[in-house]
Amino acid sequence: MRNADLPLLDDETLTAATAQRQHLAARTTGDVETIATHLLGLQAQEPYEAFVGLWSRLGGFATADLTAAMDERRVARTHTMRRTVHLHTRADALALRAIHDEMLRRRTADIVRQVRGADGVTIPVDLDVLERLARPPLDAAPRQLADLGREIAEPFAPAPPRSLGDAAIGVVPLVQVPPRGTWGRRGPAAYTTYGAWWGEEPLALGETDALAERSGVVLRYLAAYGPAATADVRAWSGASGFPEAVAALGDRVQRYRDERGRVLLDVGGREVLDPSLPNRAADLPVRFLPAFDNAVLGYHDRSRVIDDEHKPLSVGGARYVLVAGRATATWTAPLGGLTEDPVTVEVTPLRRLTRGERAAVREEGHALATFLGGRAGRVTFD
């Protein structure tokens, strides 16, 4: 079938579909693991942003819920897609780390090729040697990366210890341990191995297994992010091999086209929009998104959520306010429960808000301020 003959999904439909599947059209029931599993990992490269991502998706969520899930090792912070930190359940961390191992080693190889000594000369770093030396201390106890680098520095002298520690992330599956990322507590970024934390390491995948695992990930991605293009899957993952995984799915996916002529994929037999949820962008509730949220970074083409002129903000750590499913303002507020003052949420519109939109943003912002501070806060507009 020619692309032009595929059913057309307009931009508003894609905006509504994204909100529905990201649990932003209506908060859902369940727990932290429910959301982390559905999204194939919750963006978590900044310590406290995931709390807002969960609050915007999960009814009745409290900060203690995620802190407990981390302390009890039901979820953990670890590097997977795009070599960034995500919150994963144990099962997903093991599976996704195995799928992304090749990509992580490749990106790490690119990083160590740029390691230089004080004289500016590039220093060769053998990743196999690095892995062999880094595993024992990381198995023994959590370590900060700079400390790890100093422990294993001698064979790589004069490479900077911090560079060696950073490289270990890509060759040893590591968990970033609490109290880092827990509410109301501060802690350094300290790491230990999957084996030490969960008692199990990811299994190496053969070529056939890797294809089957990637195909399964594509279907899960589409359930949470679709309809989407193969380029979106690849951008979300950062890994290769997904075009082949899509091809292997055959009629388990259905195809559409968007207004730019791209082929979009969705789970076979699934309706694009859930009729029980808001189907029009204008009917979507206001939602506050944290920095680097899944609904933003989960796509190569982010036009369903962000106007072209504002796309640079998405990689700069801006926190968005969604109005009618689109990034219409940014916001700031202190996170982490580390202040005793009532929280103020400051909103900066990216366009002029109508009176009704402003009222809706203020209402949701008050709810967010109360969540962040444990008591009523306030909302201001820049």
mmCIF file of C-alpha atoms in Angstrom:
data_model
loop_
_atom_site.group_PDB
_atom_site.id
_atom_site.type_symbol
_atom_site.label_atom_id
_atom_site.label_comp_id
_atom_site.label_asym_id
_atom_site.label_seq_id
_atom_site.Cartn_x
_atom_site.Cartn_y
_atom_site.Cartn_z
ATOM 1 C CA MET A 1 0.000 0.000 0.000
ATOM 2 C CA ARG A 2 1.275 3.469 -0.871
ATOM 3 C CA ASN A 3 1.801 5.924 1.974
ATOM 4 C CA ALA A 4 -0.822 8.215 0.457
ATOM 5 C CA ASP A 5 -3.408 5.436 0.752
ATOM 6 C CA LEU A 6 -2.894 4.946 4.474
ATOM 7 C CA PRO A 7 -5.488 6.410 6.869
ATOM 8 C CA LEU A 8 -4.599 9.976 7.864
ATOM 9 C CA LEU A 9 -4.135 10.966 11.506
ATOM 10 C CA ASP A 10 -4.200 14.736 11.927
ATOM 11 C CA ASP A 11 -2.085 16.594 14.478
ATOM 12 C CA GLU A 12 -4.953 17.049 16.934
ATOM 13 C CA THR A 13 -5.608 13.295 16.963
ATOM 14 C CA LEU A 14 -1.938 12.610 17.668
ATOM 15 C CA THR A 15 -1.907 15.180 20.469
ATOM 16 C CA ALA A 16 -4.945 13.546 22.076
ATOM 17 C CA ALA A 17 -3.533 10.043 21.574
ATOM 18 C CA THR A 18 -0.269 11.017 23.247
ATOM 19 C CA ALA A 19 -2.095 12.481 26.259
ATOM 20 C CA GLN A 20 -4.276 9.377 26.563
ATOM 21 C CA ARG A 21 -1.476 6.849 26.329
ATOM 22 C CA GLN A 22 0.824 8.801 28.606
ATOM 23 C CA HIS A 23 -1.940 8.860 31.263
ATOM 24 C CA LEU A 24 -2.103 12.650 30.944
ATOM 25 C CA ALA A 25 -5.696 12.783 29.656
ATOM 26 C CA ALA A 26 -6.853 11.340 32.985
ATOM 27 C CA ARG A 27 -4.898 10.153 35.978
ATOM 28 C CA THR A 28 -4.839 6.386 36.265
ATOM 29 C CA THR A 29 -4.926 3.917 39.127
ATOM 30 C CA GLY A 30 -2.087 1.695 40.207
ATOM 31 C CA ASP A 31 1.311 2.307 41.746
ATOM 32 C CA VAL A 32 4.779 3.514 40.858
ATOM 33 C CA GLU A 33 5.622 0.193 39.203
ATOM 34 C CA THR A 34 2.487 0.435 37.031
ATOM 35 C CA ILE A 35 3.623 3.733 35.491
ATOM 36 C CA ALA A 36 7.298 2.774 35.232
ATOM 37 C CA THR A 37 6.348 -0.442 33.432
ATOM 38 C CA HIS A 38 3.823 1.189 31.108
ATOM 39 C CA LEU A 39 6.264 3.908 30.021
ATOM 40 C CA LEU A 40 9.161 1.425 29.721
ATOM 41 C CA GLY A 41 10.920 3.506 32.318
ATOM 42 C CA LEU A 42 10.255 6.932 33.786
ATOM 43 C CA GLN A 43 12.665 9.727 32.842
ATOM 44 C CA ALA A 44 14.781 10.427 35.915
ATOM 45 C CA GLN A 45 18.081 12.082 35.009
ATOM 46 C CA GLU A 46 17.331 14.898 37.449
ATOM 47 C CA PRO A 47 16.862 13.626 41.024
ATOM 48 C CA TYR A 48 13.338 14.865 41.815
ATOM 49 C CA GLU A 49 11.628 15.401 38.453
ATOM 50 C CA ALA A 50 10.136 11.889 38.393
ATOM 51 C CA PHE A 51 7.933 12.780 41.368
ATOM 52 C CA VAL A 52 6.094 15.368 39.241
ATOM 53 C CA GLY A 53 5.869 12.969 36.293
ATOM 54 C CA LEU A 54 4.174 10.420 38.550
ATOM 55 C CA TRP A 55 1.903 12.966 40.243
ATOM 56 C CA SER A 56 0.623 14.156 36.851
ATOM 57 C CA ARG A 57 -0.245 10.582 35.832
ATOM 58 C CA LEU A 58 -1.176 8.651 38.954
ATOM 59 C CA GLY A 59 -4.241 9.369 41.080
ATOM 60 C CA GLY A 60 -3.534 9.651 44.792
ATOM 61 C CA PHE A 61 0.236 9.600 44.341
ATOM 62 C CA ALA A 62 2.277 10.802 47.323
ATOM 63 C CA THR A 63 5.989 11.526 47.471
ATOM 64 C CA ALA A 64 6.431 8.718 49.996
ATOM 65 C CA ASP A 65 5.213 6.205 47.378
ATOM 66 C CA LEU A 66 8.240 6.626 45.118
ATOM 67 C CA THR A 67 10.671 6.956 48.006
ATOM 68 C CA ALA A 68 9.401 3.652 49.424
ATOM 69 C CA ALA A 69 9.545 1.940 46.023
ATOM 70 C CA MET A 70 13.201 2.972 45.707
ATOM 71 C CA ASP A 71 14.142 2.058 49.272
ATOM 72 C CA GLU A 72 12.457 -1.341 48.845
ATOM 73 C CA ARG A 73 14.220 -1.887 45.485
ATOM 74 C CA ARG A 74 10.940 -2.218 43.578
ATOM 75 C CA VAL A 75 12.229 0.463 41.200
ATOM 76 C CA ALA A 76 15.688 1.890 40.732
ATOM 77 C CA ARG A 77 17.528 4.602 38.833
ATOM 78 C CA THR A 78 19.692 3.160 36.063
ATOM 79 C CA HIS A 79 21.100 4.064 32.654
ATOM 80 C CA THR A 80 19.242 2.540 29.709
ATOM 81 C CA MET A 81 17.716 4.351 26.728
ATOM 82 C CA ARG A 82 20.016 6.974 25.177
ATOM 83 C CA ARG A 83 22.451 6.363 28.095
ATOM 84 C CA THR A 84 20.214 8.487 30.343
ATOM 85 C CA VAL A 85 18.850 7.705 33.795
ATOM 86 C CA HIS A 86 15.411 6.086 33.978
ATOM 87 C CA LEU A 87 13.392 4.615 36.821
ATOM 88 C CA HIS A 88 12.818 0.938 36.066
ATOM 89 C CA THR A 89 11.373 -2.081 37.735
ATOM 90 C CA ARG A 90 13.825 -4.926 38.218
ATOM 91 C CA ALA A 91 12.349 -6.942 35.332
ATOM 92 C CA ASP A 92 12.474 -4.042 32.876
ATOM 93 C CA ALA A 93 15.943 -2.948 33.951
ATOM 94 C CA LEU A 94 17.308 -6.419 33.248
ATOM 95 C CA ALA A 95 15.536 -6.730 29.884
ATOM 96 C CA LEU A 96 16.166 -3.219 28.600
ATOM 97 C CA ARG A 97 19.787 -3.125 29.696
ATOM 98 C CA ALA A 98 20.394 -6.310 27.689
ATOM 99 C CA ILE A 99 18.766 -4.780 24.601
ATOM 100 C CA HIS A 100 20.711 -1.536 24.957
ATOM 101 C CA ASP A 101 24.077 -3.012 25.927
ATOM 102 C CA GLU A 102 25.557 -2.642 22.432
ATOM 103 C CA MET A 103 24.434 0.986 22.204
ATOM 104 C CA LEU A 104 25.778 1.777 25.675
ATOM 105 C CA ARG A 105 29.178 0.295 24.884
ATOM 106 C CA ARG A 106 29.295 2.116 21.541
ATOM 107 C CA ARG A 107 28.505 5.475 23.126
ATOM 108 C CA THR A 108 30.983 4.806 25.890
ATOM 109 C CA ALA A 109 33.654 3.987 23.302
ATOM 110 C CA ASP A 110 32.940 7.349 21.675
ATOM 111 C CA ILE A 111 33.367 9.037 25.052
ATOM 112 C CA VAL A 112 36.671 7.374 25.973
ATOM 113 C CA ARG A 113 38.127 8.194 22.568
ATOM 114 C CA GLN A 114 37.990 11.799 23.767
ATOM 115 C CA VAL A 115 39.707 11.174 27.129
ATOM 116 C CA ARG A 116 42.862 13.274 27.350
ATOM 117 C CA GLY A 117 45.561 13.820 29.905
ATOM 118 C CA ALA A 118 46.762 17.163 31.214
ATOM 119 C CA ASP A 119 48.979 17.540 28.141
ATOM 120 C CA GLY A 120 45.942 17.231 25.861
ATOM 121 C CA VAL A 121 47.060 13.924 24.362
ATOM 122 C CA THR A 122 44.339 11.292 23.900
ATOM 123 C CA ILE A 123 44.678 8.358 26.308
ATOM 124 C CA PRO A 124 43.565 4.894 25.127
ATOM 125 C CA VAL A 125 41.079 3.194 27.472
ATOM 126 C CA ASP A 126 40.359 -0.499 26.910
ATOM 127 C CA LEU A 127 36.699 -1.023 27.864
ATOM 128 C CA ASP A 128 37.148 -4.733 28.583
ATOM 129 C CA VAL A 129 39.925 -3.950 31.042
ATOM 130 C CA LEU A 130 37.849 -1.134 32.529
ATOM 131 C CA GLU A 131 34.904 -3.482 33.072
ATOM 132 C CA ARG A 132 37.074 -6.153 34.678
ATOM 133 C CA LEU A 133 38.605 -3.675 37.112
ATOM 134 C CA ALA A 134 35.404 -1.744 37.908
ATOM 135 C CA ARG A 135 33.139 -4.673 38.761
ATOM 136 C CA PRO A 136 34.748 -5.898 42.030
ATOM 137 C CA PRO A 137 34.637 -2.568 43.914
ATOM 138 C CA LEU A 138 31.145 -1.798 42.622
ATOM 139 C CA ASP A 139 29.980 -5.263 43.681
ATOM 140 C CA ALA A 140 31.452 -4.711 47.127
ATOM 141 C CA ALA A 141 29.741 -1.390 47.985
ATOM 142 C CA PRO A 142 28.155 1.657 46.331
ATOM 143 C CA ARG A 143 30.688 4.163 45.077
ATOM 144 C CA GLN A 144 30.671 7.607 43.558
ATOM 145 C CA LEU A 145 32.088 7.555 40.049
ATOM 146 C CA ALA A 146 35.036 9.823 40.815
ATOM 147 C CA ASP A 147 36.011 7.575 43.741
ATOM 148 C CA LEU A 148 35.712 4.511 41.543
ATOM 149 C CA GLY A 149 37.876 6.184 38.920
ATOM 150 C CA ARG A 150 40.616 6.819 41.477
ATOM 151 C CA GLU A 151 40.521 3.181 42.615
ATOM 152 C CA ILE A 152 41.076 1.803 39.120
ATOM 153 C CA ALA A 153 43.174 4.657 37.696
ATOM 154 C CA GLU A 154 46.656 3.138 37.673
ATOM 155 C CA PRO A 155 46.443 1.098 34.417
ATOM 156 C CA PHE A 156 44.926 4.085 32.609
ATOM 157 C CA ALA A 157 47.202 6.831 33.910
ATOM 158 C CA PRO A 158 47.094 9.728 33.341
ATOM 159 C CA ALA A 159 43.375 9.490 32.410
ATOM 160 C CA PRO A 160 41.172 11.664 34.681
ATOM 161 C CA PRO A 161 39.482 9.451 37.325
ATOM 162 C CA ARG A 162 36.080 11.017 36.711
ATOM 163 C CA SER A 163 36.250 10.044 33.031
ATOM 164 C CA LEU A 164 36.983 6.440 34.009
ATOM 165 C CA GLY A 165 34.049 6.428 36.409
ATOM 166 C CA ASP A 166 31.704 7.854 33.786
ATOM 167 C CA ALA A 167 32.841 5.210 31.329
ATOM 168 C CA ALA A 168 32.004 2.438 33.818
ATOM 169 C CA ILE A 169 28.303 3.312 33.438
ATOM 170 C CA GLY A 170 28.376 2.027 29.873
ATOM 171 C CA VAL A 171 30.137 -1.280 30.494
ATOM 172 C CA VAL A 172 28.813 -2.364 33.912
ATOM 173 C CA PRO A 173 25.035 -2.426 34.573
ATOM 174 C CA LEU A 174 24.713 -0.071 37.546
ATOM 175 C CA VAL A 175 21.986 1.102 39.913
ATOM 176 C CA GLN A 176 22.127 4.598 41.398
ATOM 177 C CA VAL A 177 21.278 3.865 45.024
ATOM 178 C CA PRO A 178 19.145 5.802 47.533
ATOM 179 C CA PRO A 179 19.066 8.271 49.146
ATOM 180 C CA ARG A 180 19.796 9.870 45.747
ATOM 181 C CA GLY A 181 16.443 10.771 44.197
ATOM 182 C CA THR A 182 14.318 10.191 47.314
ATOM 183 C CA TRP A 183 12.063 12.933 48.658
ATOM 184 C CA GLY A 184 13.277 14.999 51.585
ATOM 185 C CA ARG A 185 16.748 13.459 51.598
ATOM 186 C CA ARG A 186 19.972 14.442 49.902
ATOM 187 C CA GLY A 187 22.573 12.007 48.741
ATOM 188 C CA PRO A 188 25.451 11.705 46.294
ATOM 189 C CA ALA A 189 25.164 9.824 43.015
ATOM 190 C CA ALA A 190 26.548 6.498 44.208
ATOM 191 C CA TYR A 191 26.372 3.291 42.187
ATOM 192 C CA THR A 192 26.445 -0.447 42.672
ATOM 193 C CA THR A 193 25.930 -3.361 40.293
ATOM 194 C CA TYR A 194 22.660 -5.003 39.345
ATOM 195 C CA GLY A 195 23.967 -8.187 40.900
ATOM 196 C CA ALA A 196 24.673 -6.524 44.245
ATOM 197 C CA TRP A 197 21.350 -4.654 44.276
ATOM 198 C CA TRP A 198 18.956 -7.149 42.704
ATOM 199 C CA GLY A 199 20.883 -10.414 42.813
ATOM 200 C CA GLU A 200 20.806 -10.797 39.037
ATOM 201 C CA GLU A 201 22.646 -9.485 36.000
ATOM 202 C CA PRO A 202 21.244 -8.937 32.469
ATOM 203 C CA LEU A 203 21.673 -11.898 30.158
ATOM 204 C CA ALA A 204 23.610 -11.489 26.926
ATOM 205 C CA LEU A 205 21.269 -11.754 23.932
ATOM 206 C CA GLY A 206 21.937 -13.739 20.793
ATOM 207 C CA GLU A 207 20.952 -12.279 17.425
ATOM 208 C CA THR A 208 17.596 -14.105 17.286
ATOM 209 C CA ASP A 209 16.725 -13.302 20.893
ATOM 210 C CA ALA A 210 17.682 -9.657 20.420
ATOM 211 C CA LEU A 211 15.348 -9.317 17.430
ATOM 212 C CA ALA A 212 12.448 -10.890 19.344
ATOM 213 C CA GLU A 213 13.107 -8.714 22.397
ATOM 214 C CA ARG A 214 13.263 -5.552 20.293
ATOM 215 C CA SER A 215 10.002 -6.469 18.552
ATOM 216 C CA GLY A 216 8.359 -6.865 21.940
ATOM 217 C CA VAL A 217 9.707 -3.492 23.018
ATOM 218 C CA VAL A 218 8.282 -1.888 19.854
ATOM 219 C CA LEU A 219 4.784 -3.134 20.730
ATOM 220 C CA ARG A 220 5.133 -1.873 24.292
ATOM 221 C CA TYR A 221 6.461 1.466 23.053
ATOM 222 C CA LEU A 222 3.491 1.881 20.704
ATOM 223 C CA ALA A 223 1.053 1.075 23.504
ATOM 224 C CA ALA A 224 2.473 3.949 25.562
ATOM 225 C CA TYR A 225 3.633 6.415 22.869
ATOM 226 C CA GLY A 226 1.869 5.474 19.640
ATOM 227 C CA PRO A 227 0.903 5.959 16.958
ATOM 228 C CA ALA A 228 4.521 6.747 16.142
ATOM 229 C CA ALA A 229 7.112 6.353 13.411
ATOM 230 C CA THR A 230 10.074 3.994 13.405
ATOM 231 C CA ALA A 231 12.254 7.106 13.722
ATOM 232 C CA ASP A 232 10.455 7.913 16.974
ATOM 233 C CA VAL A 233 11.193 4.454 18.373
ATOM 234 C CA ARG A 234 14.846 4.794 17.389
ATOM 235 C CA ALA A 235 15.136 8.294 18.891
ATOM 236 C CA TRP A 236 13.469 7.175 22.125
ATOM 237 C CA SER A 237 15.780 4.186 22.445
ATOM 238 C CA GLY A 238 19.038 5.460 20.998
ATOM 239 C CA ALA A 239 19.764 1.920 19.839
ATOM 240 C CA SER A 240 19.890 0.364 16.385
ATOM 241 C CA GLY A 241 17.989 -2.609 15.022
ATOM 242 C CA PHE A 242 14.454 -1.272 15.389
ATOM 243 C CA PRO A 243 13.553 -1.102 11.663
ATOM 244 C CA GLU A 244 14.249 -4.842 11.514
ATOM 245 C CA ALA A 245 12.199 -5.355 14.683
ATOM 246 C CA VAL A 246 9.257 -3.483 13.128
ATOM 247 C CA ALA A 247 9.511 -5.547 9.936
ATOM 248 C CA ALA A 248 9.463 -8.742 11.991
ATOM 249 C CA LEU A 249 6.132 -7.729 13.559
ATOM 250 C CA GLY A 250 4.260 -7.972 10.241
ATOM 251 C CA ASP A 251 0.508 -7.549 10.735
ATOM 252 C CA ARG A 252 0.854 -7.186 14.498
ATOM 253 C CA VAL A 253 1.160 -3.471 13.766
ATOM 254 C CA GLN A 254 -1.184 -1.287 11.757
ATOM 255 C CA ARG A 255 -0.083 1.686 9.715
ATOM 256 C CA TYR A 256 -1.285 5.275 9.288
ATOM 257 C CA ARG A 257 0.190 8.491 7.927
ATOM 258 C CA ASP A 258 0.479 11.904 9.515
ATOM 259 C CA GLU A 259 0.073 15.360 7.984
ATOM 260 C CA ARG A 260 3.759 15.385 7.006
ATOM 261 C CA GLY A 261 3.456 12.093 5.132
ATOM 262 C CA ARG A 262 5.341 9.974 7.672
ATOM 263 C CA VAL A 263 4.242 6.373 8.185
ATOM 264 C CA LEU A 264 2.995 5.872 11.726
ATOM 265 C CA LEU A 265 2.713 2.517 13.468
ATOM 266 C CA ASP A 266 0.308 1.339 16.132
ATOM 267 C CA VAL A 267 -0.542 -1.868 17.938
ATOM 268 C CA GLY A 268 -2.588 -4.063 15.636
ATOM 269 C CA GLY A 269 -6.309 -4.110 16.374
ATOM 270 C CA ARG A 270 -6.154 -1.123 18.725
ATOM 271 C CA GLU A 271 -8.268 1.994 18.328
ATOM 272 C CA VAL A 272 -6.132 5.109 18.073
ATOM 273 C CA LEU A 273 -8.259 6.973 20.617
ATOM 274 C CA ASP A 274 -10.030 5.616 23.682
ATOM 275 C CA PRO A 275 -13.628 6.882 23.511
ATOM 276 C CA SER A 276 -13.885 6.878 27.318
ATOM 277 C CA LEU A 277 -11.214 9.602 27.573
ATOM 278 C CA PRO A 278 -11.030 13.161 26.168
ATOM 279 C CA ASN A 279 -10.776 12.770 22.388
ATOM 280 C CA ARG A 280 -10.254 16.410 21.464
ATOM 281 C CA ALA A 281 -7.152 18.362 22.366
ATOM 282 C CA ALA A 282 -9.314 21.235 23.584
ATOM 283 C CA ASP A 283 -10.893 18.936 26.179
ATOM 284 C CA LEU A 284 -7.608 17.717 27.665
ATOM 285 C CA PRO A 285 -6.862 18.812 31.228
ATOM 286 C CA VAL A 286 -3.956 21.060 32.134
ATOM 287 C CA ARG A 287 -0.924 19.042 33.160
ATOM 288 C CA PHE A 288 2.451 20.088 34.596
ATOM 289 C CA LEU A 289 5.340 18.093 33.142
ATOM 290 C CA PRO A 290 8.787 17.789 34.737
ATOM 291 C CA ALA A 291 12.054 18.367 32.929
ATOM 292 C CA PHE A 292 12.848 15.773 30.254
ATOM 293 C CA ASP A 293 9.437 14.112 30.568
ATOM 294 C CA ASN A 294 8.654 10.957 28.579
ATOM 295 C CA ALA A 295 5.853 12.706 26.679
ATOM 296 C CA VAL A 296 8.466 15.108 25.279
ATOM 297 C CA LEU A 297 11.625 13.026 24.869
ATOM 298 C CA GLY A 298 9.788 9.916 23.721
ATOM 299 C CA TYR A 299 9.697 11.070 20.076
ATOM 300 C CA HIS A 300 11.946 12.200 17.253
ATOM 301 C CA ASP A 301 9.136 14.394 15.915
ATOM 302 C CA ARG A 302 7.833 16.281 18.951
ATOM 303 C CA SER A 303 5.406 18.446 17.001
ATOM 304 C CA ARG A 304 2.414 16.639 18.540
ATOM 305 C CA VAL A 305 3.353 18.260 21.859
ATOM 306 C CA ILE A 306 5.635 21.248 21.137
ATOM 307 C CA ASP A 307 5.630 23.976 18.503
ATOM 308 C CA ASP A 308 8.809 24.123 16.416
ATOM 309 C CA GLU A 309 9.883 27.452 17.906
ATOM 310 C CA HIS A 310 9.912 25.981 21.411
ATOM 311 C CA LYS A 311 11.633 22.647 20.677
ATOM 312 C CA PRO A 312 15.073 23.818 21.910
ATOM 313 C CA LEU A 313 13.559 24.146 25.388
ATOM 314 C CA SER A 314 12.878 20.399 25.449
ATOM 315 C CA VAL A 315 16.584 19.530 25.574
ATOM 316 C CA GLY A 316 17.453 22.359 27.938
ATOM 317 C CA GLY A 317 15.570 20.983 30.918
ATOM 318 C CA ALA A 318 12.494 23.212 30.716
ATOM 319 C CA ARG A 319 9.428 22.064 32.620
ATOM 320 C CA TYR A 320 6.285 22.402 30.536
ATOM 321 C CA VAL A 321 2.664 23.183 31.248
ATOM 322 C CA LEU A 322 0.392 21.356 28.812
ATOM 323 C CA VAL A 323 -2.733 23.262 27.789
ATOM 324 C CA ALA A 324 -4.939 21.441 25.281
ATOM 325 C CA GLY A 325 -2.205 18.801 25.201
ATOM 326 C CA ARG A 326 0.531 21.151 24.033
ATOM 327 C CA ALA A 327 3.463 22.904 25.699
ATOM 328 C CA THR A 328 1.986 26.332 26.331
ATOM 329 C CA ALA A 329 4.003 27.550 29.315
ATOM 330 C CA THR A 330 7.051 26.684 31.377
ATOM 331 C CA TRP A 331 7.166 26.508 35.145
ATOM 332 C CA THR A 332 9.614 26.500 38.028
ATOM 333 C CA ALA A 333 9.355 25.507 41.692
ATOM 334 C CA PRO A 334 11.681 24.017 44.305
ATOM 335 C CA LEU A 335 11.573 20.213 44.316
ATOM 336 C CA GLY A 336 12.704 17.617 46.803
ATOM 337 C CA GLY A 337 10.853 18.637 49.948
ATOM 338 C CA LEU A 338 14.004 20.351 51.193
ATOM 339 C CA THR A 339 12.409 23.680 52.092
ATOM 340 C CA GLU A 340 10.034 24.463 54.955
ATOM 341 C CA ASP A 341 8.498 27.426 53.147
ATOM 342 C CA PRO A 342 5.189 27.124 51.242
ATOM 343 C CA VAL A 343 5.976 26.286 47.618
ATOM 344 C CA THR A 344 5.441 28.886 44.899
ATOM 345 C CA VAL A 345 4.933 27.613 41.353
ATOM 346 C CA GLU A 346 6.015 30.269 38.849
ATOM 347 C CA VAL A 347 4.434 29.977 35.389
ATOM 348 C CA THR A 348 5.806 31.652 32.256
ATOM 349 C CA PRO A 349 3.374 31.442 29.316
ATOM 350 C CA LEU A 350 4.773 30.800 25.850
ATOM 351 C CA ARG A 351 1.745 32.489 24.317
ATOM 352 C CA ARG A 352 -1.125 34.600 25.584
ATOM 353 C CA LEU A 353 -3.495 32.493 27.682
ATOM 354 C CA THR A 354 -7.235 32.974 27.575
ATOM 355 C CA ARG A 355 -8.998 33.758 30.841
ATOM 356 C CA GLY A 356 -10.281 30.191 31.043
ATOM 357 C CA GLU A 357 -6.856 28.702 30.309
ATOM 358 C CA ARG A 358 -5.229 30.910 32.907
ATOM 359 C CA ALA A 359 -7.774 29.818 35.520
ATOM 360 C CA ALA A 360 -7.208 26.146 34.683
ATOM 361 C CA VAL A 361 -3.424 26.553 34.884
ATOM 362 C CA ARG A 362 -3.773 28.326 38.226
ATOM 363 C CA GLU A 363 -5.993 25.568 39.623
ATOM 364 C CA GLU A 364 -3.637 22.756 38.599
ATOM 365 C CA GLY A 365 -0.650 24.824 39.727
ATOM 366 C CA HIS A 366 -2.158 25.211 43.197
ATOM 367 C CA ALA A 367 -2.626 21.447 43.366
ATOM 368 C CA LEU A 368 1.010 20.973 42.338
ATOM 369 C CA ALA A 369 2.254 23.496 44.914
ATOM 370 C CA THR A 370 0.336 21.648 47.625
ATOM 371 C CA PHE A 371 1.793 18.322 46.474
ATOM 372 C CA LEU A 372 5.336 19.676 46.455
ATOM 373 C CA GLY A 373 5.119 21.467 49.798
ATOM 374 C CA GLY A 374 2.696 19.333 51.759
ATOM 375 C CA ARG A 375 0.490 22.386 52.334
ATOM 376 C CA ALA A 376 -1.168 25.098 50.302
ATOM 377 C CA GLY A 377 1.235 27.126 48.193
ATOM 378 C CA ARG A 378 0.687 29.721 45.505
ATOM 379 C CA VAL A 379 0.939 30.238 41.762
ATOM 380 C CA THR A 380 2.420 33.284 40.072
ATOM 381 C CA PHE A 381 2.526 34.233 36.383
ATOM 382 C CA ASP A 382 5.501 35.894 34.756
#
